[in-house]
Amino acid sequence: MSTIDSITLIAESLKRQGIEYVFGIIGIPIVELSMAMQAAGLKYIGMRNEQSACYAAQAIGYLTKKPGVCLVVPGPGLLHCTGGMANAQVNCWPLIVIAGSTFQDHEGIGGFQEYPQVDAVRIYCKYAVRPPTVASIPSHIEKAVRSATYGRPGVSYLDFPGNVLKASIQTDAIIENYTHPNPPLCFPNGEDVRKASKLLKLAKRPLVIIGKGSAYARAEHSIRQLIQRTNFPILPTPMGKGVVPDDCDQSVKNARTLALQKADVILLLGARLNWILHFGRPPRYAADVKVIQVDICPEELHNSIRGAVGIQSDILPFTDQLLKEMGNYRMDMKSDWWKVLKQKCDINSRTVNEMAISTSVPLNYYSVFHHVQEIIPKDAIIVSEGANTMDIGRSMLNNVLPRHRLDAGTFGTMGVGPGFAIAAALYCRDNFPQKRVICVEGDSAFGFSGLEVETMYRYKLPVVIIIVNNSGIYSGLDADTYKDIRSDGDLTQNTPPSALTVETRYDAILGMFGDSGYFVRTITELRQSLNDALKIKDRPTILNVIIGPMSERKQQSFNWLTESKL
């Protein structure tokens, strides 16, 4: 009678369910499991921090629609993952976390790294379980993958005690397993589509908001057809960028505030009325705005405000049906609504352009991004995090393809950049080897996970890291002020909480690998170093771009975060 050990059974079950990538940090009791995963043909990427491993695994899930696995040790290893698990769950990205746990005969008596792991992470998961027997492992792995991908994507957790990982079983005792079909498509109610079409045709000031749910749904072809045919103005959410190219005629991203505030009918495709969209409420929206919500999750409909039409559906079949209902309807680009939007776009573009063409030192955000945009490939995947770095970069660094922007997301999570970039670079290596990954980091954000540069080196991932360095969190201090205020007294009292060390040489990190980065002060240096960096195909590069410590974004009509009315 043939037998199979648990770790081989786990690895082969993951492979059978279509899992391709595993990110993790090994230790007792999962060392042998990581090797079994490689033996089964899974791609294992060893990371430097469990949070980064978790970020990478969920990003590969978003890019491929098949969850990545994050493999970690018990106790603190798993707890370090919880930030990443929460981020994936809030972002609605598929992810599987697998952790070893203390030997069961050590539970309750202070076992090594003992912790109530399934209970501790259940709040971050759609499915969390410790398979009760070795025989049931394949069944629970199948359910974990299915739970992470069906409906609204999210997180599954599998817990394996050390004694289970060392066990074996006769093959005929394994519970019969199967692979599930692709997630079913949810089709809209036809009458609701007709209501939506009627509202849009009657609208004087329509607006289409495209969220990352549209990108995940692979609905870009139909959505592009809809926009090109109807001429509706569009706004993408940060990770909805590229579903319709940012540089298309219908984009009104440079008039975002006005478009939201004045629209009378809004079609919401795969986006939620959360803080990113100011909850859909006045004063950021008209009090009588009619919102057509389309979402895979029915609980999301009518959340924050009551929508005019709430449609539970996958984005793709809804858009296909709406195209048919709209018939030959086409909005006149010379309409009053389009005139107002174009005028505002022109005004804002001129304001930004004045800052963008400046070459004075120290540089500002807009001048840096203007020249970066001119040089990087149009089809690059852009990873971005930070405060102003991410927000201003979103408006100036265009995406022409979907799923080509990864950032702090719905949860506003800092530290995601290097992990996301590693996942994106692996995705490109295996599918689009000529495509580049550009990781744009604020200096504060880079500090969270910067040592993952070593991971990039180890796996020869050619990520171009651009650190926009203002020597602070939100803003920093110039060298003279920094020196003066810290010249005497208690540094914990006289160092501003937002201050970081002035002009930290992040580029020097590459010296650990016998390499060197680029220290950039001028536009000439920026352009030359970025062109040089894009020629490097076998390792990461860092551009440490120094900008004015008080460099700000252009004046906004509203605070970036809508304040509570309480």
mmCIF file of N, CA and C in Angstrom, residues 68-134:
data_model
loop_
_atom_site.group_PDB
_atom_site.id
_atom_site.type_symbol
_atom_site.label_atom_id
_atom_site.label_comp_id
_atom_site.label_asym_id
_atom_site.label_seq_id
_atom_site.Cartn_x
_atom_site.Cartn_y
_atom_site.Cartn_z
ATOM 1 N N GLY A 68 -2.056 33.939 -4.639
ATOM 2 C CA GLY A 68 -0.730 33.544 -4.220
ATOM 3 C C GLY A 68 -0.809 33.004 -2.811
ATOM 4 N N VAL A 69 0.213 32.235 -2.425
ATOM 5 C CA VAL A 69 0.293 31.679 -1.073
ATOM 6 C C VAL A 69 1.362 32.425 -0.289
ATOM 7 N N CYS A 70 1.047 32.766 0.942
ATOM 8 C CA CYS A 70 2.021 33.309 1.878
ATOM 9 C C CYS A 70 2.282 32.239 2.934
ATOM 10 N N LEU A 71 3.523 31.769 3.034
ATOM 11 C CA LEU A 71 3.910 30.683 3.939
ATOM 12 C C LEU A 71 4.754 31.247 5.072
ATOM 13 N N VAL A 72 4.297 31.040 6.319
ATOM 14 C CA VAL A 72 4.983 31.642 7.461
ATOM 15 C C VAL A 72 5.035 30.677 8.646
ATOM 16 N N VAL A 73 5.874 31.038 9.605
ATOM 17 C CA VAL A 73 6.037 30.250 10.824
ATOM 18 C C VAL A 73 4.936 30.609 11.821
ATOM 19 N N PRO A 74 4.833 29.844 12.907
ATOM 20 C CA PRO A 74 3.759 30.111 13.878
ATOM 21 C C PRO A 74 3.937 31.425 14.633
ATOM 22 N N GLY A 75 2.918 31.738 15.433
ATOM 23 C CA GLY A 75 2.979 32.827 16.397
ATOM 24 C C GLY A 75 3.316 34.154 15.777
ATOM 25 N N PRO A 76 4.492 34.726 16.100
ATOM 26 C CA PRO A 76 4.832 36.057 15.573
ATOM 27 C C PRO A 76 4.902 36.098 14.062
ATOM 28 N N GLY A 77 5.326 34.986 13.432
ATOM 29 C CA GLY A 77 5.373 34.968 11.975
ATOM 30 C C GLY A 77 4.001 35.207 11.381
ATOM 31 N N LEU A 78 3.007 34.521 11.904
ATOM 32 C CA LEU A 78 1.642 34.705 11.409
ATOM 33 C C LEU A 78 1.109 36.085 11.782
ATOM 34 N N LEU A 79 1.376 36.525 13.006
ATOM 35 C CA LEU A 79 0.863 37.820 13.433
ATOM 36 C C LEU A 79 1.447 38.953 12.596
ATOM 37 N N HIS A 80 2.687 38.802 12.146
ATOM 38 C CA HIS A 80 3.242 39.810 11.242
ATOM 39 C C HIS A 80 2.473 39.865 9.924
ATOM 40 N N CYS A 81 1.778 38.796 9.597
ATOM 41 C CA CYS A 81 0.997 38.727 8.351
ATOM 42 C C CYS A 81 -0.334 39.450 8.444
ATOM 43 N N THR A 82 -0.805 39.704 9.646
ATOM 44 C CA THR A 82 -2.191 40.160 9.760
ATOM 45 C C THR A 82 -2.430 41.500 9.070
ATOM 46 N N GLY A 83 -1.407 42.383 9.051
ATOM 47 C CA GLY A 83 -1.569 43.626 8.302
ATOM 48 C C GLY A 83 -1.802 43.358 6.833
ATOM 49 N N GLY A 84 -1.058 42.397 6.280
ATOM 50 C CA GLY A 84 -1.240 42.030 4.883
ATOM 51 C C GLY A 84 -2.565 41.343 4.632
ATOM 52 N N MET A 85 -2.985 40.488 5.571
ATOM 53 C CA MET A 85 -4.271 39.803 5.417
ATOM 54 C C MET A 85 -5.418 40.808 5.423
ATOM 55 N N ALA A 86 -5.354 41.759 6.353
ATOM 56 C CA ALA A 86 -6.401 42.784 6.407
ATOM 57 C C ALA A 86 -6.417 43.600 5.123
ATOM 58 N N ASN A 87 -5.233 43.919 4.604
ATOM 59 C CA ASN A 87 -5.160 44.693 3.364
ATOM 60 C C ASN A 87 -5.800 43.944 2.206
ATOM 61 N N ALA A 88 -5.523 42.640 2.097
ATOM 62 C CA ALA A 88 -6.110 41.840 1.023
ATOM 63 C C ALA A 88 -7.620 41.737 1.172
ATOM 64 N N GLN A 89 -8.077 41.555 2.395
ATOM 65 C CA GLN A 89 -9.513 41.411 2.629
ATOM 66 C C GLN A 89 -10.253 42.707 2.299
ATOM 67 N N VAL A 90 -9.706 43.842 2.716
ATOM 68 C CA VAL A 90 -10.346 45.126 2.437
ATOM 69 C C VAL A 90 -10.245 45.468 0.955
ATOM 70 N N ASN A 91 -9.116 45.113 0.324
ATOM 71 C CA ASN A 91 -8.931 45.366 -1.106
ATOM 72 C C ASN A 91 -9.714 44.397 -1.988
ATOM 73 N N CYS A 92 -10.189 43.287 -1.390
ATOM 74 C CA CYS A 92 -10.905 42.243 -2.138
ATOM 75 C C CYS A 92 -9.985 41.560 -3.144
ATOM 76 N N TRP A 93 -8.814 41.155 -2.669
ATOM 77 C CA TRP A 93 -7.844 40.437 -3.477
ATOM 78 C C TRP A 93 -7.693 39.007 -2.958
ATOM 79 N N PRO A 94 -7.564 38.016 -3.849
ATOM 80 C CA PRO A 94 -7.463 36.625 -3.398
ATOM 81 C C PRO A 94 -6.084 36.313 -2.813
ATOM 82 N N LEU A 95 -6.094 35.629 -1.674
ATOM 83 C CA LEU A 95 -4.858 35.333 -0.945
ATOM 84 C C LEU A 95 -5.074 34.092 -0.103
ATOM 85 N N ILE A 96 -4.044 33.244 -0.035
ATOM 86 C CA ILE A 96 -4.051 32.112 0.890
ATOM 87 C C ILE A 96 -2.838 32.228 1.796
ATOM 88 N N VAL A 97 -3.064 32.193 3.086
ATOM 89 C CA VAL A 97 -1.982 32.190 4.073
ATOM 90 C C VAL A 97 -1.911 30.808 4.700
ATOM 91 N N ILE A 98 -0.718 30.238 4.718
ATOM 92 C CA ILE A 98 -0.486 28.944 5.355
ATOM 93 C C ILE A 98 0.561 29.149 6.438
ATOM 94 N N ALA A 99 0.239 28.709 7.639
ATOM 95 C CA ALA A 99 1.199 28.822 8.733
ATOM 96 C C ALA A 99 1.345 27.481 9.438
ATOM 97 N N GLY A 100 2.568 27.201 9.854
ATOM 98 C CA GLY A 100 2.758 26.108 10.790
ATOM 99 C C GLY A 100 2.268 26.540 12.160
ATOM 100 N N SER A 101 2.022 25.589 13.020
ATOM 101 C CA SER A 101 1.634 25.913 14.394
ATOM 102 C C SER A 101 2.275 24.896 15.335
ATOM 103 N N THR A 102 2.176 25.182 16.626
ATOM 104 C CA THR A 102 2.853 24.354 17.616
ATOM 105 C C THR A 102 2.350 22.910 17.565
ATOM 106 N N PHE A 103 3.215 21.973 17.916
ATOM 107 C CA PHE A 103 2.816 20.568 17.972
ATOM 108 C C PHE A 103 1.616 20.431 18.906
ATOM 109 N N GLN A 104 0.631 19.646 18.488
ATOM 110 C CA GLN A 104 -0.614 19.568 19.251
ATOM 111 C C GLN A 104 -0.418 19.029 20.665
ATOM 112 N N ASP A 105 0.579 18.163 20.870
ATOM 113 C CA ASP A 105 0.795 17.653 22.216
ATOM 114 C C ASP A 105 1.524 18.661 23.106
ATOM 115 N N HIS A 106 1.877 19.832 22.533
ATOM 116 C CA HIS A 106 2.474 20.911 23.322
ATOM 117 C C HIS A 106 1.470 22.033 23.602
ATOM 118 N N GLU A 107 0.282 21.920 23.044
ATOM 119 C CA GLU A 107 -0.713 22.977 23.233
ATOM 120 C C GLU A 107 -1.180 23.024 24.681
ATOM 121 N N GLY A 108 -1.315 24.230 25.169
ATOM 122 C CA GLY A 108 -1.807 24.414 26.534
ATOM 123 C C GLY A 108 -0.738 24.352 27.593
ATOM 124 N N ILE A 109 0.501 24.026 27.216
ATOM 125 C CA ILE A 109 1.574 23.935 28.220
ATOM 126 C C ILE A 109 2.754 24.819 27.817
ATOM 127 N N GLY A 110 2.488 25.795 26.958
ATOM 128 C CA GLY A 110 3.543 26.736 26.588
ATOM 129 C C GLY A 110 4.414 26.264 25.455
ATOM 130 N N GLY A 111 3.817 25.656 24.448
ATOM 131 C CA GLY A 111 4.577 25.194 23.289
ATOM 132 C C GLY A 111 5.277 26.337 22.562
ATOM 133 N N PHE A 112 6.303 25.980 21.781
ATOM 134 C CA PHE A 112 7.083 26.981 21.052
ATOM 135 C C PHE A 112 6.177 27.756 20.097
ATOM 136 N N GLN A 113 6.172 29.074 20.263
ATOM 137 C CA GLN A 113 5.371 29.994 19.432
ATOM 138 C C GLN A 113 3.892 29.617 19.412
ATOM 139 N N GLU A 114 3.422 29.083 20.553
ATOM 140 C CA GLU A 114 2.007 28.698 20.657
ATOM 141 C C GLU A 114 1.117 29.936 20.645
ATOM 142 N N TYR A 115 0.056 29.869 19.873
ATOM 143 C CA TYR A 115 -0.890 30.973 19.783
ATOM 144 C C TYR A 115 -2.188 30.439 19.197
ATOM 145 N N PRO A 116 -3.341 30.991 19.597
ATOM 146 C CA PRO A 116 -4.627 30.541 19.022
ATOM 147 C C PRO A 116 -4.811 31.118 17.623
ATOM 148 N N GLN A 117 -4.128 30.525 16.665
ATOM 149 C CA GLN A 117 -3.944 31.172 15.367
ATOM 150 C C GLN A 117 -5.213 31.258 14.534
ATOM 151 N N VAL A 118 -5.992 30.188 14.481
ATOM 152 C CA VAL A 118 -7.206 30.219 13.665
ATOM 153 C C VAL A 118 -8.164 31.279 14.192
ATOM 154 N N ASP A 119 -8.325 31.330 15.510
ATOM 155 C CA ASP A 119 -9.205 32.343 16.094
ATOM 156 C C ASP A 119 -8.656 33.747 15.880
ATOM 157 N N ALA A 120 -7.333 33.893 15.968
ATOM 158 C CA ALA A 120 -6.722 35.218 15.884
ATOM 159 C C ALA A 120 -6.884 35.848 14.509
ATOM 160 N N VAL A 121 -6.900 35.036 13.453
ATOM 161 C CA VAL A 121 -6.940 35.615 12.099
ATOM 162 C C VAL A 121 -8.310 35.513 11.449
ATOM 163 N N ARG A 122 -9.270 34.913 12.131
ATOM 164 C CA ARG A 122 -10.577 34.711 11.494
ATOM 165 C C ARG A 122 -11.202 36.025 11.040
ATOM 166 N N ILE A 123 -10.961 37.090 11.783
ATOM 167 C CA ILE A 123 -11.557 38.382 11.440
ATOM 168 C C ILE A 123 -11.042 38.902 10.105
ATOM 169 N N TYR A 124 -9.866 38.432 9.669
ATOM 170 C CA TYR A 124 -9.279 38.907 8.424
ATOM 171 C C TYR A 124 -9.592 38.001 7.235
ATOM 172 N N CYS A 125 -10.393 36.970 7.438
ATOM 173 C CA CYS A 125 -10.524 35.908 6.438
ATOM 174 C C CYS A 125 -11.969 35.660 6.029
ATOM 175 N N LYS A 126 -12.118 35.091 4.854
ATOM 176 C CA LYS A 126 -13.375 34.491 4.441
ATOM 177 C C LYS A 126 -13.461 33.044 4.934
ATOM 178 N N TYR A 127 -12.313 32.403 5.058
ATOM 179 C CA TYR A 127 -12.284 30.991 5.449
ATOM 180 C C TYR A 127 -11.011 30.758 6.254
ATOM 181 N N ALA A 128 -11.129 30.210 7.439
ATOM 182 C CA ALA A 128 -9.980 29.944 8.294
ATOM 183 C C ALA A 128 -10.197 28.603 8.980
ATOM 184 N N VAL A 129 -9.230 27.692 8.852
ATOM 185 C CA VAL A 129 -9.448 26.342 9.360
ATOM 186 C C VAL A 129 -8.117 25.656 9.654
ATOM 187 N N ARG A 130 -8.139 24.742 10.613
ATOM 188 C CA ARG A 130 -7.074 23.758 10.809
ATOM 189 C C ARG A 130 -7.643 22.426 10.344
ATOM 190 N N PRO A 131 -7.176 21.902 9.200
ATOM 191 C CA PRO A 131 -7.719 20.620 8.750
ATOM 192 C C PRO A 131 -7.625 19.579 9.860
ATOM 193 N N PRO A 132 -8.725 18.902 10.183
ATOM 194 C CA PRO A 132 -8.746 18.013 11.354
ATOM 195 C C PRO A 132 -7.960 16.724 11.171
ATOM 196 N N THR A 133 -7.751 16.310 9.922
ATOM 197 C CA THR A 133 -7.017 15.075 9.645
ATOM 198 C C THR A 133 -6.131 15.273 8.426
ATOM 199 N N VAL A 134 -5.120 14.456 8.298
ATOM 200 C CA VAL A 134 -4.284 14.496 7.107
ATOM 201 C C VAL A 134 -5.114 14.156 5.871
#
